[in-house]
XYZ file of C-alpha atoms in Angstrom:
656
model
C 0.000 0.000 0.000
C 1.551 3.347 -1.087
C 2.046 6.482 0.991
C -1.023 8.655 1.461
C -0.519 12.126 2.923
C -2.616 13.016 5.900
C -5.606 15.322 5.567
C -3.748 17.990 7.561
C -0.741 17.736 5.233
C -3.001 18.050 2.184
C -4.612 21.176 3.662
C -1.200 22.682 4.375
C 0.046 22.004 0.838
C -3.143 23.297 -0.747
C -3.018 26.414 1.440
C 0.613 27.074 0.545
C -0.132 26.495 -3.124
C -3.043 28.901 -3.017
C -0.842 31.481 -1.340
C 1.856 31.020 -3.969
C -0.776 31.275 -6.714
C -2.172 34.476 -5.214
C 1.349 35.858 -4.847
C 2.093 35.021 -8.482
C -1.138 36.611 -9.670
C -0.511 39.742 -7.633
C 3.241 39.952 -8.122
C 3.116 43.136 -10.239
C 0.966 44.911 -7.659
C 3.073 43.670 -4.767
C 6.250 44.674 -6.547
C 4.779 48.097 -7.385
C 3.756 48.592 -3.755
C 7.212 47.616 -2.572
C 8.846 49.897 -5.112
C 6.605 52.784 -4.059
C 7.433 52.236 -0.392
C 11.142 52.121 -1.179
C 10.900 55.211 -3.399
C 9.116 57.144 -0.652
C 11.809 56.036 1.801
C 14.612 57.023 -0.582
C 13.323 60.497 -1.487
C 12.622 61.244 2.167
C 16.204 60.665 3.289
C 18.201 63.801 4.173
C 21.010 62.915 1.796
C 18.624 62.580 -1.143
C 16.910 65.881 -0.408
C 20.236 67.648 -0.013
C 21.183 66.506 -3.524
C 17.863 66.553 -5.410
C 15.400 68.591 -3.325
C 11.831 67.485 -2.661
C 8.211 68.009 -3.716
C 5.136 68.455 -1.545
C 1.433 68.814 -2.318
C -0.395 71.734 -0.718
C -3.733 70.986 0.896
C -6.252 72.785 -1.282
C -9.858 72.904 -0.027
C -12.439 71.986 -2.664
C -14.002 75.435 -2.653
C -10.719 76.953 -3.891
C -10.002 74.449 -6.660
C -9.997 76.368 -9.925
C -8.618 75.849 -13.407
C -5.528 78.018 -12.902
C -4.714 79.462 -16.336
C -2.571 82.342 -15.073
C -0.304 82.805 -12.056
C 1.307 86.010 -10.829
C 3.391 86.716 -7.735
C 2.355 89.969 -6.046
C 4.611 92.200 -3.948
C 2.590 91.202 -0.883
C 4.090 87.726 -1.321
C 0.722 86.251 -2.316
C 0.055 84.458 -5.604
C -2.870 85.426 -7.830
C -4.347 82.422 -9.662
C -6.702 83.434 -12.471
C -9.065 81.009 -14.166
C -11.758 83.209 -15.675
C -14.100 80.627 -17.217
C -11.219 78.139 -17.094
C -11.560 76.665 -20.590
C -15.019 75.467 -19.571
C -17.818 76.734 -21.784
C -20.437 75.942 -19.149
C -18.719 78.442 -16.840
C -18.600 80.942 -19.694
C -22.281 80.521 -20.540
C -23.196 80.887 -16.865
C -20.958 83.935 -16.365
C -18.955 82.056 -13.709
C -15.460 83.567 -13.616
C -12.927 82.703 -10.908
C -9.783 84.060 -9.262
C -8.132 82.741 -6.093
C -5.436 84.386 -3.976
C -2.978 82.001 -2.263
C -0.711 83.003 0.609
C 2.296 80.615 0.620
C 3.288 81.737 4.138
C 0.387 79.917 5.766
C -1.299 78.168 2.810
C -4.511 80.140 3.142
C -6.764 80.970 0.213
C -9.251 83.678 -0.691
C -11.773 83.991 -3.517
C -11.564 87.221 -5.511
C -14.652 88.564 -7.357
C -13.820 88.376 -11.063
C -15.725 90.897 -13.204
C -15.024 89.483 -16.679
C -13.682 86.395 -18.377
C -9.898 86.754 -18.050
C -9.368 83.258 -19.500
C -6.368 83.619 -21.824
C -5.687 87.270 -21.017
C -2.284 88.964 -20.739
C -0.661 90.407 -17.623
C 2.292 92.530 -16.587
C 3.777 93.934 -13.376
C 3.381 97.722 -13.119
C 5.851 100.153 -11.461
C 3.608 100.733 -8.431
C 3.070 97.021 -7.798
C -0.341 96.721 -9.418
C -0.826 93.865 -11.891
C -2.207 94.860 -15.294
C -4.635 92.259 -16.695
C -5.901 92.892 -20.227
C -7.906 90.895 -22.724
C -9.671 87.577 -22.296
C -12.556 85.659 -23.801
C -15.600 87.104 -25.541
C -16.719 83.907 -27.222
C -15.713 80.237 -27.273
C -14.732 78.536 -30.502
C -17.178 76.526 -32.601
C -15.430 73.676 -34.405
C -15.824 72.552 -38.023
C -19.057 70.656 -38.440
C -20.586 72.247 -35.350
C -21.361 75.652 -36.897
C -25.123 75.849 -37.489
C -25.424 79.538 -38.387
C -23.334 81.465 -40.884
C -21.223 84.136 -39.228
C -18.260 86.449 -39.510
C -17.036 89.993 -39.128
C -19.319 92.926 -39.941
C -17.643 96.290 -40.555
C -19.982 98.952 -39.182
C -19.703 102.393 -40.810
C -20.805 105.767 -39.444
C -20.890 108.745 -41.840
C -22.266 111.207 -39.284
C -19.514 113.657 -38.211
C -21.629 115.002 -35.341
C -22.106 111.960 -33.136
C -20.843 108.474 -32.344
C -23.260 105.556 -32.589
C -23.656 102.705 -30.103
C -25.332 99.543 -31.334
C -26.178 97.083 -28.532
C -25.698 93.339 -28.646
C -28.559 91.856 -30.651
C -28.667 94.583 -33.289
C -30.015 93.172 -36.577
C -28.219 93.763 -39.895
C -30.333 93.100 -43.013
C -28.864 92.183 -46.404
C -30.260 93.598 -49.691
C -32.083 90.280 -50.186
C -33.640 90.413 -46.710
C -31.393 87.874 -44.893
C -30.887 88.963 -41.289
C -27.819 88.711 -39.066
C -27.597 89.584 -35.376
C -24.618 91.106 -33.562
C -23.167 89.099 -30.662
C -21.624 92.055 -28.800
C -22.110 95.754 -28.183
C -20.281 97.964 -30.664
C -19.586 101.696 -30.620
C -18.690 103.452 -33.857
C -16.919 106.821 -33.475
C -18.254 109.836 -35.300
C -17.021 110.459 -38.832
C -14.284 113.011 -39.498
C -14.363 116.099 -41.701
C -11.469 116.790 -44.009
C -10.969 120.181 -45.591
C -9.658 120.189 -49.149
C -8.246 123.034 -51.200
C -9.757 123.392 -54.668
C -8.247 125.507 -57.467
C -9.785 126.949 -60.580
C -8.360 126.644 -64.123
C -6.198 129.686 -63.573
C -4.807 128.303 -60.334
C -6.829 130.566 -58.089
C -7.918 129.154 -54.710
C -11.617 128.347 -54.618
C -13.777 128.140 -51.455
C -12.949 125.287 -49.086
C -14.558 121.950 -49.758
C -15.416 119.556 -46.966
C -15.144 115.779 -47.295
C -16.632 113.434 -44.705
C -14.631 110.263 -43.986
C -16.728 107.528 -42.404
C -15.611 106.027 -39.081
C -15.549 102.248 -38.717
C -15.807 99.569 -36.035
C -16.181 95.801 -36.262
C -18.504 93.275 -34.663
C -19.138 89.552 -35.011
C -22.570 88.639 -36.404
C -24.501 85.401 -36.893
C -27.399 84.585 -39.195
C -30.792 84.596 -37.480
C -31.817 81.454 -39.393
C -29.908 78.192 -39.226
C -28.589 76.475 -42.319
C -27.357 77.572 -45.701
C -29.606 80.596 -46.120
C -27.129 82.851 -44.348
C -24.054 81.796 -46.327
C -22.635 84.452 -48.620
C -19.365 85.086 -50.423
C -20.511 88.343 -52.011
C -19.572 91.756 -50.656
C -22.707 93.658 -49.691
C -24.027 96.602 -47.690
C -26.326 95.790 -44.766
C -29.032 98.017 -43.325
C -29.268 98.395 -39.546
C -32.764 97.441 -38.397
C -34.543 100.083 -36.342
C -32.715 103.100 -37.787
C -34.720 105.600 -39.798
C -34.183 108.787 -41.755
C -30.674 110.259 -41.745
C -29.435 107.703 -39.211
C -30.373 104.867 -41.584
C -28.308 106.484 -44.338
C -25.336 107.287 -42.103
C -24.965 103.946 -40.308
C -24.703 100.630 -42.154
C -22.741 97.389 -42.272
C -20.326 95.955 -44.817
C -19.410 92.280 -45.054
C -17.543 90.337 -47.710
C -18.001 86.748 -46.529
C -20.252 85.135 -43.927
C -19.582 81.416 -43.693
C -20.090 78.226 -41.691
C -16.339 77.657 -41.293
C -14.818 76.976 -37.877
C -15.278 80.035 -35.670
C -12.285 80.714 -33.400
C -12.176 82.130 -29.903
C -12.749 85.872 -29.757
C -11.092 88.400 -27.470
C -12.264 91.293 -25.322
C -10.909 94.841 -25.064
C -11.298 95.136 -21.294
C -8.368 95.982 -19.021
C -8.043 96.020 -15.231
C -5.400 96.616 -12.630
C -5.335 94.173 -9.738
C -4.620 95.996 -6.480
C -2.567 93.661 -4.214
C -3.372 95.641 -1.057
C -7.103 96.071 -1.586
C -7.129 92.610 -3.230
C -9.550 93.553 -5.977
C -9.737 94.281 -9.704
C -10.002 97.952 -10.680
C -11.200 98.781 -14.234
C -9.109 101.043 -16.475
C -9.637 102.199 -20.054
C -10.113 99.326 -22.519
C -7.677 98.519 -25.282
C -8.349 99.660 -28.832
C -8.208 96.064 -30.077
C -9.811 93.031 -28.520
C -7.168 90.452 -27.585
C -7.252 86.759 -26.610
C -3.812 85.159 -26.001
C -1.895 88.491 -25.962
C 1.561 89.128 -24.508
C 1.997 92.160 -22.238
C 5.612 93.237 -21.747
C 6.823 95.937 -19.347
C 9.186 98.590 -20.703
C 11.935 100.731 -19.182
C 9.687 103.798 -18.834
C 6.998 101.899 -16.940
C 4.642 101.582 -19.889
C 3.397 98.196 -21.077
C 3.201 97.025 -24.690
C 0.288 94.729 -25.605
C 1.085 92.504 -28.571
C -0.874 90.019 -30.714
C -3.947 88.000 -29.671
C -7.157 86.970 -31.410
C -9.466 89.932 -31.978
C -13.230 90.374 -31.721
C -13.929 88.327 -34.846
C -11.421 85.554 -34.074
C -8.546 86.673 -36.324
C -4.970 87.174 -35.131
C -4.553 90.915 -34.578
C -2.769 91.952 -37.814
C 0.267 93.648 -36.291
C -1.623 96.355 -34.400
C 0.041 96.737 -31.004
C -0.620 99.304 -28.274
C 0.938 100.936 -25.206
C -0.593 101.208 -21.740
C 0.499 104.160 -19.606
C -0.045 103.397 -15.888
C 0.039 107.117 -15.034
C -2.899 108.038 -17.266
C -4.569 104.580 -17.278
C -5.003 104.935 -21.050
C -3.879 103.132 -24.197
C -2.183 104.547 -27.290
C -1.024 103.225 -30.633
C 2.237 101.249 -30.638
C 4.617 100.117 -33.392
C 3.242 97.650 -35.907
C 4.561 94.098 -36.248
C 2.809 90.760 -36.656
C 3.352 87.958 -34.128
C 1.580 84.662 -33.388
C -0.271 84.562 -30.083
C 1.578 84.806 -26.739
C 4.927 85.681 -28.327
C 7.907 85.605 -25.914
C 9.291 89.171 -25.927
C 12.149 90.232 -23.642
C 13.273 93.780 -22.859
C 16.990 93.920 -23.658
C 19.704 96.356 -22.635
C 19.266 99.419 -24.813
C 15.485 99.078 -25.047
C 14.930 96.702 -27.970
C 12.689 93.665 -27.554
C 14.015 90.207 -28.397
C 11.430 87.837 -29.861
C 12.738 84.319 -29.295
C 10.180 82.648 -31.556
C 8.447 80.990 -28.595
C 4.665 81.315 -28.890
C 1.440 79.584 -27.936
C 0.198 78.656 -31.359
C -2.510 80.665 -33.074
C -1.343 82.069 -36.391
C -0.150 80.789 -39.789
C 2.725 78.304 -39.857
C 4.834 80.527 -42.098
C 4.213 83.995 -40.659
C 5.756 85.828 -37.705
C 7.628 82.845 -36.292
C 11.261 83.802 -36.929
C 13.202 85.197 -33.931
C 14.509 88.744 -34.095
C 15.330 92.028 -32.374
C 12.622 94.689 -32.532
C 13.537 98.375 -32.325
C 10.292 99.939 -31.093
C 11.320 103.527 -31.825
C 12.243 102.931 -35.456
C 9.823 100.003 -35.778
C 12.601 97.938 -37.330
C 12.807 94.139 -36.948
C 16.152 92.347 -37.483
C 15.989 88.566 -37.736
C 18.226 86.465 -35.485
C 19.196 83.131 -37.007
C 21.049 79.994 -35.998
C 18.240 78.238 -34.139
C 18.069 74.454 -34.594
C 14.602 72.918 -35.093
C 13.093 76.298 -36.005
C 9.821 74.567 -36.911
C 9.424 73.455 -33.264
C 9.158 76.737 -31.367
C 5.486 76.550 -30.527
C 4.939 75.852 -26.785
C 8.677 76.243 -26.166
C 10.056 77.979 -23.082
C 12.280 81.088 -23.080
C 14.217 82.832 -20.301
C 16.591 85.768 -19.924
C 19.462 83.898 -18.287
C 20.859 85.145 -14.971
C 22.296 87.615 -14.430
C 20.495 90.009 -16.798
C 23.757 91.918 -17.339
C 25.083 88.981 -19.404
C 22.316 89.588 -21.972
C 21.933 85.931 -22.878
C 18.520 84.494 -23.693
C 17.737 80.784 -23.829
C 15.091 78.791 -25.702
C 14.185 75.336 -24.372
C 12.204 72.576 -26.059
C 9.015 73.184 -28.010
C 6.886 71.410 -30.573
C 5.492 71.612 -34.065
C 2.697 73.975 -35.058
C -0.814 73.041 -33.982
C -1.517 69.456 -32.919
C 1.824 68.207 -34.226
C 3.394 65.203 -32.482
C 6.854 66.760 -32.847
C 8.770 67.768 -29.721
C 12.431 68.755 -29.482
C 15.103 68.414 -26.800
C 16.945 71.376 -28.344
C 18.083 74.270 -26.251
C 19.891 77.322 -27.620
C 21.323 80.568 -26.301
C 21.781 83.921 -28.049
C 24.398 86.391 -26.766
C 22.977 89.848 -27.400
C 26.329 91.512 -26.728
C 27.690 90.149 -29.989
C 27.766 92.495 -32.973
C 25.652 90.043 -34.988
C 23.771 87.890 -32.463
C 22.891 84.317 -33.450
C 21.498 81.371 -31.537
C 23.954 78.619 -30.687
C 22.887 75.154 -29.591
C 23.527 74.326 -25.948
C 23.125 71.252 -23.718
C 20.140 69.157 -24.795
C 17.233 68.385 -22.525
C 16.873 64.741 -21.428
C 14.137 64.295 -24.068
C 11.913 66.242 -26.434
C 9.396 68.322 -24.506
C 6.781 71.011 -24.991
C 5.019 73.112 -22.298
C 8.200 73.033 -20.190
C 8.229 75.461 -17.249
C 11.510 77.315 -16.645
C 12.109 79.293 -13.445
C 15.110 81.449 -12.504
C 16.516 80.705 -9.042
C 18.522 83.038 -6.780
C 21.653 80.880 -7.135
C 21.764 81.732 -10.887
C 20.505 78.321 -12.007
C 17.381 77.673 -14.080
C 14.916 75.114 -12.733
C 12.940 73.319 -15.458
C 10.039 70.995 -14.797
C 7.081 69.235 -16.349
C 5.858 69.395 -19.900
C 4.852 66.578 -22.216
C 6.288 64.844 -25.259
C 3.107 65.245 -27.313
C 0.353 67.794 -27.833
C -1.476 68.458 -24.525
C -0.069 65.301 -22.925
C -1.674 63.108 -25.580
C -0.893 59.398 -25.203
C -0.066 59.807 -21.484
C 3.086 61.646 -22.521
C 3.502 63.909 -19.474
C 7.137 64.061 -18.395
C 7.372 63.853 -14.617
C 10.969 64.997 -14.489
C 12.774 68.114 -13.339
C 16.319 69.384 -13.702
C 18.595 72.357 -13.131
C 20.369 74.154 -15.943
C 23.674 75.792 -14.987
C 24.584 78.542 -17.486
C 28.251 78.724 -16.454
C 28.877 75.048 -17.253
C 26.140 74.609 -19.906
C 24.885 71.485 -18.187
C 21.708 69.930 -16.840
C 21.645 68.261 -13.406
C 18.765 66.049 -12.260
C 16.319 67.206 -9.586
C 13.684 65.259 -7.675
C 10.761 64.086 -9.811
C 7.410 65.872 -9.422
C 4.398 63.684 -8.721
C 1.968 65.753 -10.814
C 2.138 65.911 -14.613
C 1.945 69.371 -16.170
C 1.262 70.220 -19.819
C -1.001 72.803 -21.500
C -2.308 75.613 -19.248
C 0.282 74.982 -16.523
C 2.524 77.451 -14.687
C 5.505 77.601 -12.334
C 7.028 80.509 -10.429
C 9.594 81.379 -7.766
C 8.332 82.170 -4.257
C 9.990 84.697 -1.912
C 11.232 81.894 0.361
C 13.217 80.296 -2.497
C 10.774 77.483 -3.299
C 9.052 76.925 -6.677
C 5.269 76.534 -6.953
C 3.571 74.704 -9.846
C -0.072 74.909 -10.920
C -2.533 73.705 -13.537
C -2.463 71.372 -16.556
C -5.169 70.743 -19.122
C -4.639 67.339 -20.815
C -6.796 66.242 -23.713
C -6.975 62.634 -22.530
C -6.559 60.708 -19.289
C -5.057 57.478 -20.629
C -2.398 56.212 -22.995
C -4.928 55.039 -25.595
C -6.647 58.439 -25.706
C -10.040 56.920 -24.933
C -10.916 58.860 -21.753
C -11.192 62.635 -21.688
C -8.706 64.430 -19.473
C -9.570 66.604 -16.494
C -7.978 69.860 -15.442
C -5.288 69.416 -12.794
C -6.184 71.213 -9.563
C -3.348 69.989 -7.352
C -0.815 72.568 -6.234
C 2.711 71.166 -5.837
C 5.715 73.009 -4.423
C 9.374 72.159 -4.965
C 11.986 72.784 -2.275
C 15.458 73.028 -3.888
C 18.554 71.392 -2.344
C 19.870 74.769 -1.190
C 17.118 74.852 1.437
C 18.291 71.546 2.964
C 21.650 72.907 4.038
C 22.412 73.919 7.610
C 19.656 76.440 8.472
C 21.926 78.124 10.993
C 24.218 79.159 8.122
C 21.465 80.482 5.856
C 21.854 84.231 5.170
C 19.198 86.402 6.792
C 18.257 89.908 5.664
C 16.857 92.238 8.295
C 15.636 95.808 8.324
C 16.305 98.042 5.340
C 14.614 100.462 2.939
C 11.582 99.546 0.832
C 12.551 101.813 -2.088
C 15.642 102.582 -4.111
C 16.384 104.648 -7.225
C 18.172 103.350 -10.325
C 21.883 103.649 -9.538
C 21.032 103.953 -5.834
C 22.290 102.112 -2.779
C 20.421 100.354 0.006
C 21.776 99.008 3.293
C 20.208 96.072 5.167
C 20.879 94.409 8.445
C 22.246 90.952 7.682
C 22.911 87.916 9.827
C 26.105 86.221 8.686
C 26.986 89.201 6.510
C 30.575 88.086 5.970
C 29.430 84.803 4.416
C 27.269 86.592 1.827
C 28.812 86.528 -1.651
C 26.150 87.694 -4.108
C 22.995 89.802 -4.280
C 20.222 89.566 -6.868
C 17.085 91.560 -7.653
C 14.486 89.133 -9.018
C 11.372 90.435 -10.738
C 8.200 88.532 -9.783
C 6.586 86.322 -12.400
C 3.354 86.748 -14.312
C 3.087 83.517 -16.307
C 0.707 81.672 -18.605
C 0.984 79.212 -21.500
C 4.730 78.680 -20.842
C 5.173 82.423 -21.419
C 6.808 84.468 -18.653
C 8.488 87.606 -19.965
C 8.470 89.271 -16.535
C 11.038 87.219 -14.633
C 14.630 88.486 -14.639
C 17.548 88.280 -12.222
C 19.752 91.367 -11.899
C 23.222 91.308 -10.341
C 23.780 93.988 -7.694
C 26.933 95.567 -6.393
C 27.658 94.238 -2.883
C 29.557 95.682 0.064
C 29.794 93.906 3.423
C 30.311 95.267 6.911
C 29.810 93.922 10.394
C 26.134 92.993 10.544
C 25.092 94.802 7.341
C 25.256 94.543 3.567
C 24.911 97.403 1.093
C 23.674 96.732 -2.437
C 23.939 98.997 -5.482
C 21.258 98.884 -8.176
C 22.266 99.385 -11.838
C 21.286 102.781 -13.197
C 20.068 101.429 -16.556
C 16.250 101.022 -16.541
C 16.450 98.659 -19.519
C 18.231 96.273 -17.139
C 16.045 97.121 -14.143
C 12.581 98.256 -15.290
C 10.704 100.135 -12.543
C 8.663 98.045 -10.151
C 8.820 95.756 -7.131
C 11.552 93.128 -6.869
C 12.618 90.359 -4.540
C 16.072 91.019 -3.083
C 17.954 87.783 -2.396
C 21.470 87.431 -1.002
C 23.344 84.130 -1.271
C 26.452 82.614 0.280
C 29.330 80.984 -1.606
C 27.325 77.734 -1.925
C 24.318 79.531 -3.408
C 22.152 79.253 -0.297
C 19.672 82.140 -0.519
C 18.061 84.274 2.144
C 14.330 84.732 2.277
C 13.683 87.648 -0.067
C 13.057 91.227 1.020
C 10.663 93.188 -1.184
C 12.059 96.456 -2.534
C 10.654 98.879 -5.071
C 12.847 100.363 -7.804
C 11.330 103.735 -8.679
C 11.670 105.212 -12.132
C 11.912 108.894 -11.114
C 10.789 111.358 -8.478
C 7.154 110.960 -9.528
C 7.242 107.214 -10.084
């Protein structure tokens, strides 16, 4: 009789086998759990943090979760997060516009009443510390195949030289054949102008003056009242304004050349506001002449701001019409003309020219306005700057004025092809503007091709880069959860700790006064690798603590009491703990960033004198290096460990 295992033995073997089977079936999950535990242990060790830094999520209550499209650091130390309608047409249709103010000191939040849809506006820091916000959304796009009513731009003429005419939203324009179109916005047409002409007889004698009336013109988007093909037209025609009679009916009329069912793009608004950091509210100022959606606002050496590009009130890229904002008068005036795609990266350079790096956010023809160059605003002359590798992959690239600003070197990082292209480049390049004939030269490559990369200047003169994706809007689960430091002096990238949150389109990053970096937003198209599930806007707020903040806190430089204002070329003395260890001082302009575009941030080297318990800094006298406004003053030791910043205002003049 052969051996028969006992019942207990059989149970033991079966139990062990079942356990082994379960372990085999769950091995990937068990391994992943073990790897995650080990990774958490590794990145939490002091040695790791001292080399790579660390990331932390900020607890964000549900009521303050917004689609952060724009982020700006205010001179109060708080961060303004602007969503507007947040790329959500339901919010737009409901008039639900959002702004949240975050205080990084204690991680508190506050809702700010938002008067208009600032989604995809422009912003710039003003000399007095206000934040200019201009443009935004008047209408969401309607894609091909979804347009049910013919529409387009209607040029509204006014031939009356005695009065302007205001036509409210809903005004009806009637074609000669009786087809009606309705305006989608209010429009005001200025009064016509009179021109006096000299007439001469056959003998050359001067005849009595003749007066010629030149009609004024404005533009408004209209849609056919009836759905379908009845409203389609490719013929130029004059349109009567319903409700006008007599002389008014003759003086005011519409002109349109083509009203179609083609895709209708986003449309911009003309509105402008200043955000007051102390009162914590938006204050209206005069509107722009042109409506703008996706505009760049760049601060100039005299305190004015230049508004450039954007989609206008009929959804076309503004055709080179740019305008100045004067913060003293709160009014706009005509600027030099040049065509750019939307959100062009424009940097104020020493001497007052603007460098266009070619970085942009996308809207505009593939072959127009995309070449980098130097723009002389006074002469309105644009000189192209060549040498850039992968010039067809500048859309959604990142650009920074490398530290310190006195070196006058500007860097372009990554980018992708135009539109929904799958192309992404690892190229970086630097142009030295001190050369007689500046050209871009390729520099250290990024670890991989990336678009939507965030690049942030740090007080130790490095550039922190993080996030982005390898494909359009993170398509195919292509978010790159990596970060690295770029060191200009050695032209090299060094790895940093990996973020836990992916960031692509509609994401931002900026430097905080305590030396950390905050990251916000992301608007992926899809939520999975196969592109089968729609993506959701990223609400998590993640903050990076660089390695320099994991050094001995007792040795960290500390700035104490000192002045809050200084003139260009002026000096300022501050109490300083460990003054003799301090090696460098930097003025760092606070960010105002959106769509990978941040033309505000710059790091300016200061003269430095040390004494027992104090440091004295000297600010450059050149306002093209140090535009007027509020700055963070950082001092660092020989290892690059920064102090917490002190806020100081650089005034333009005695009245600034």
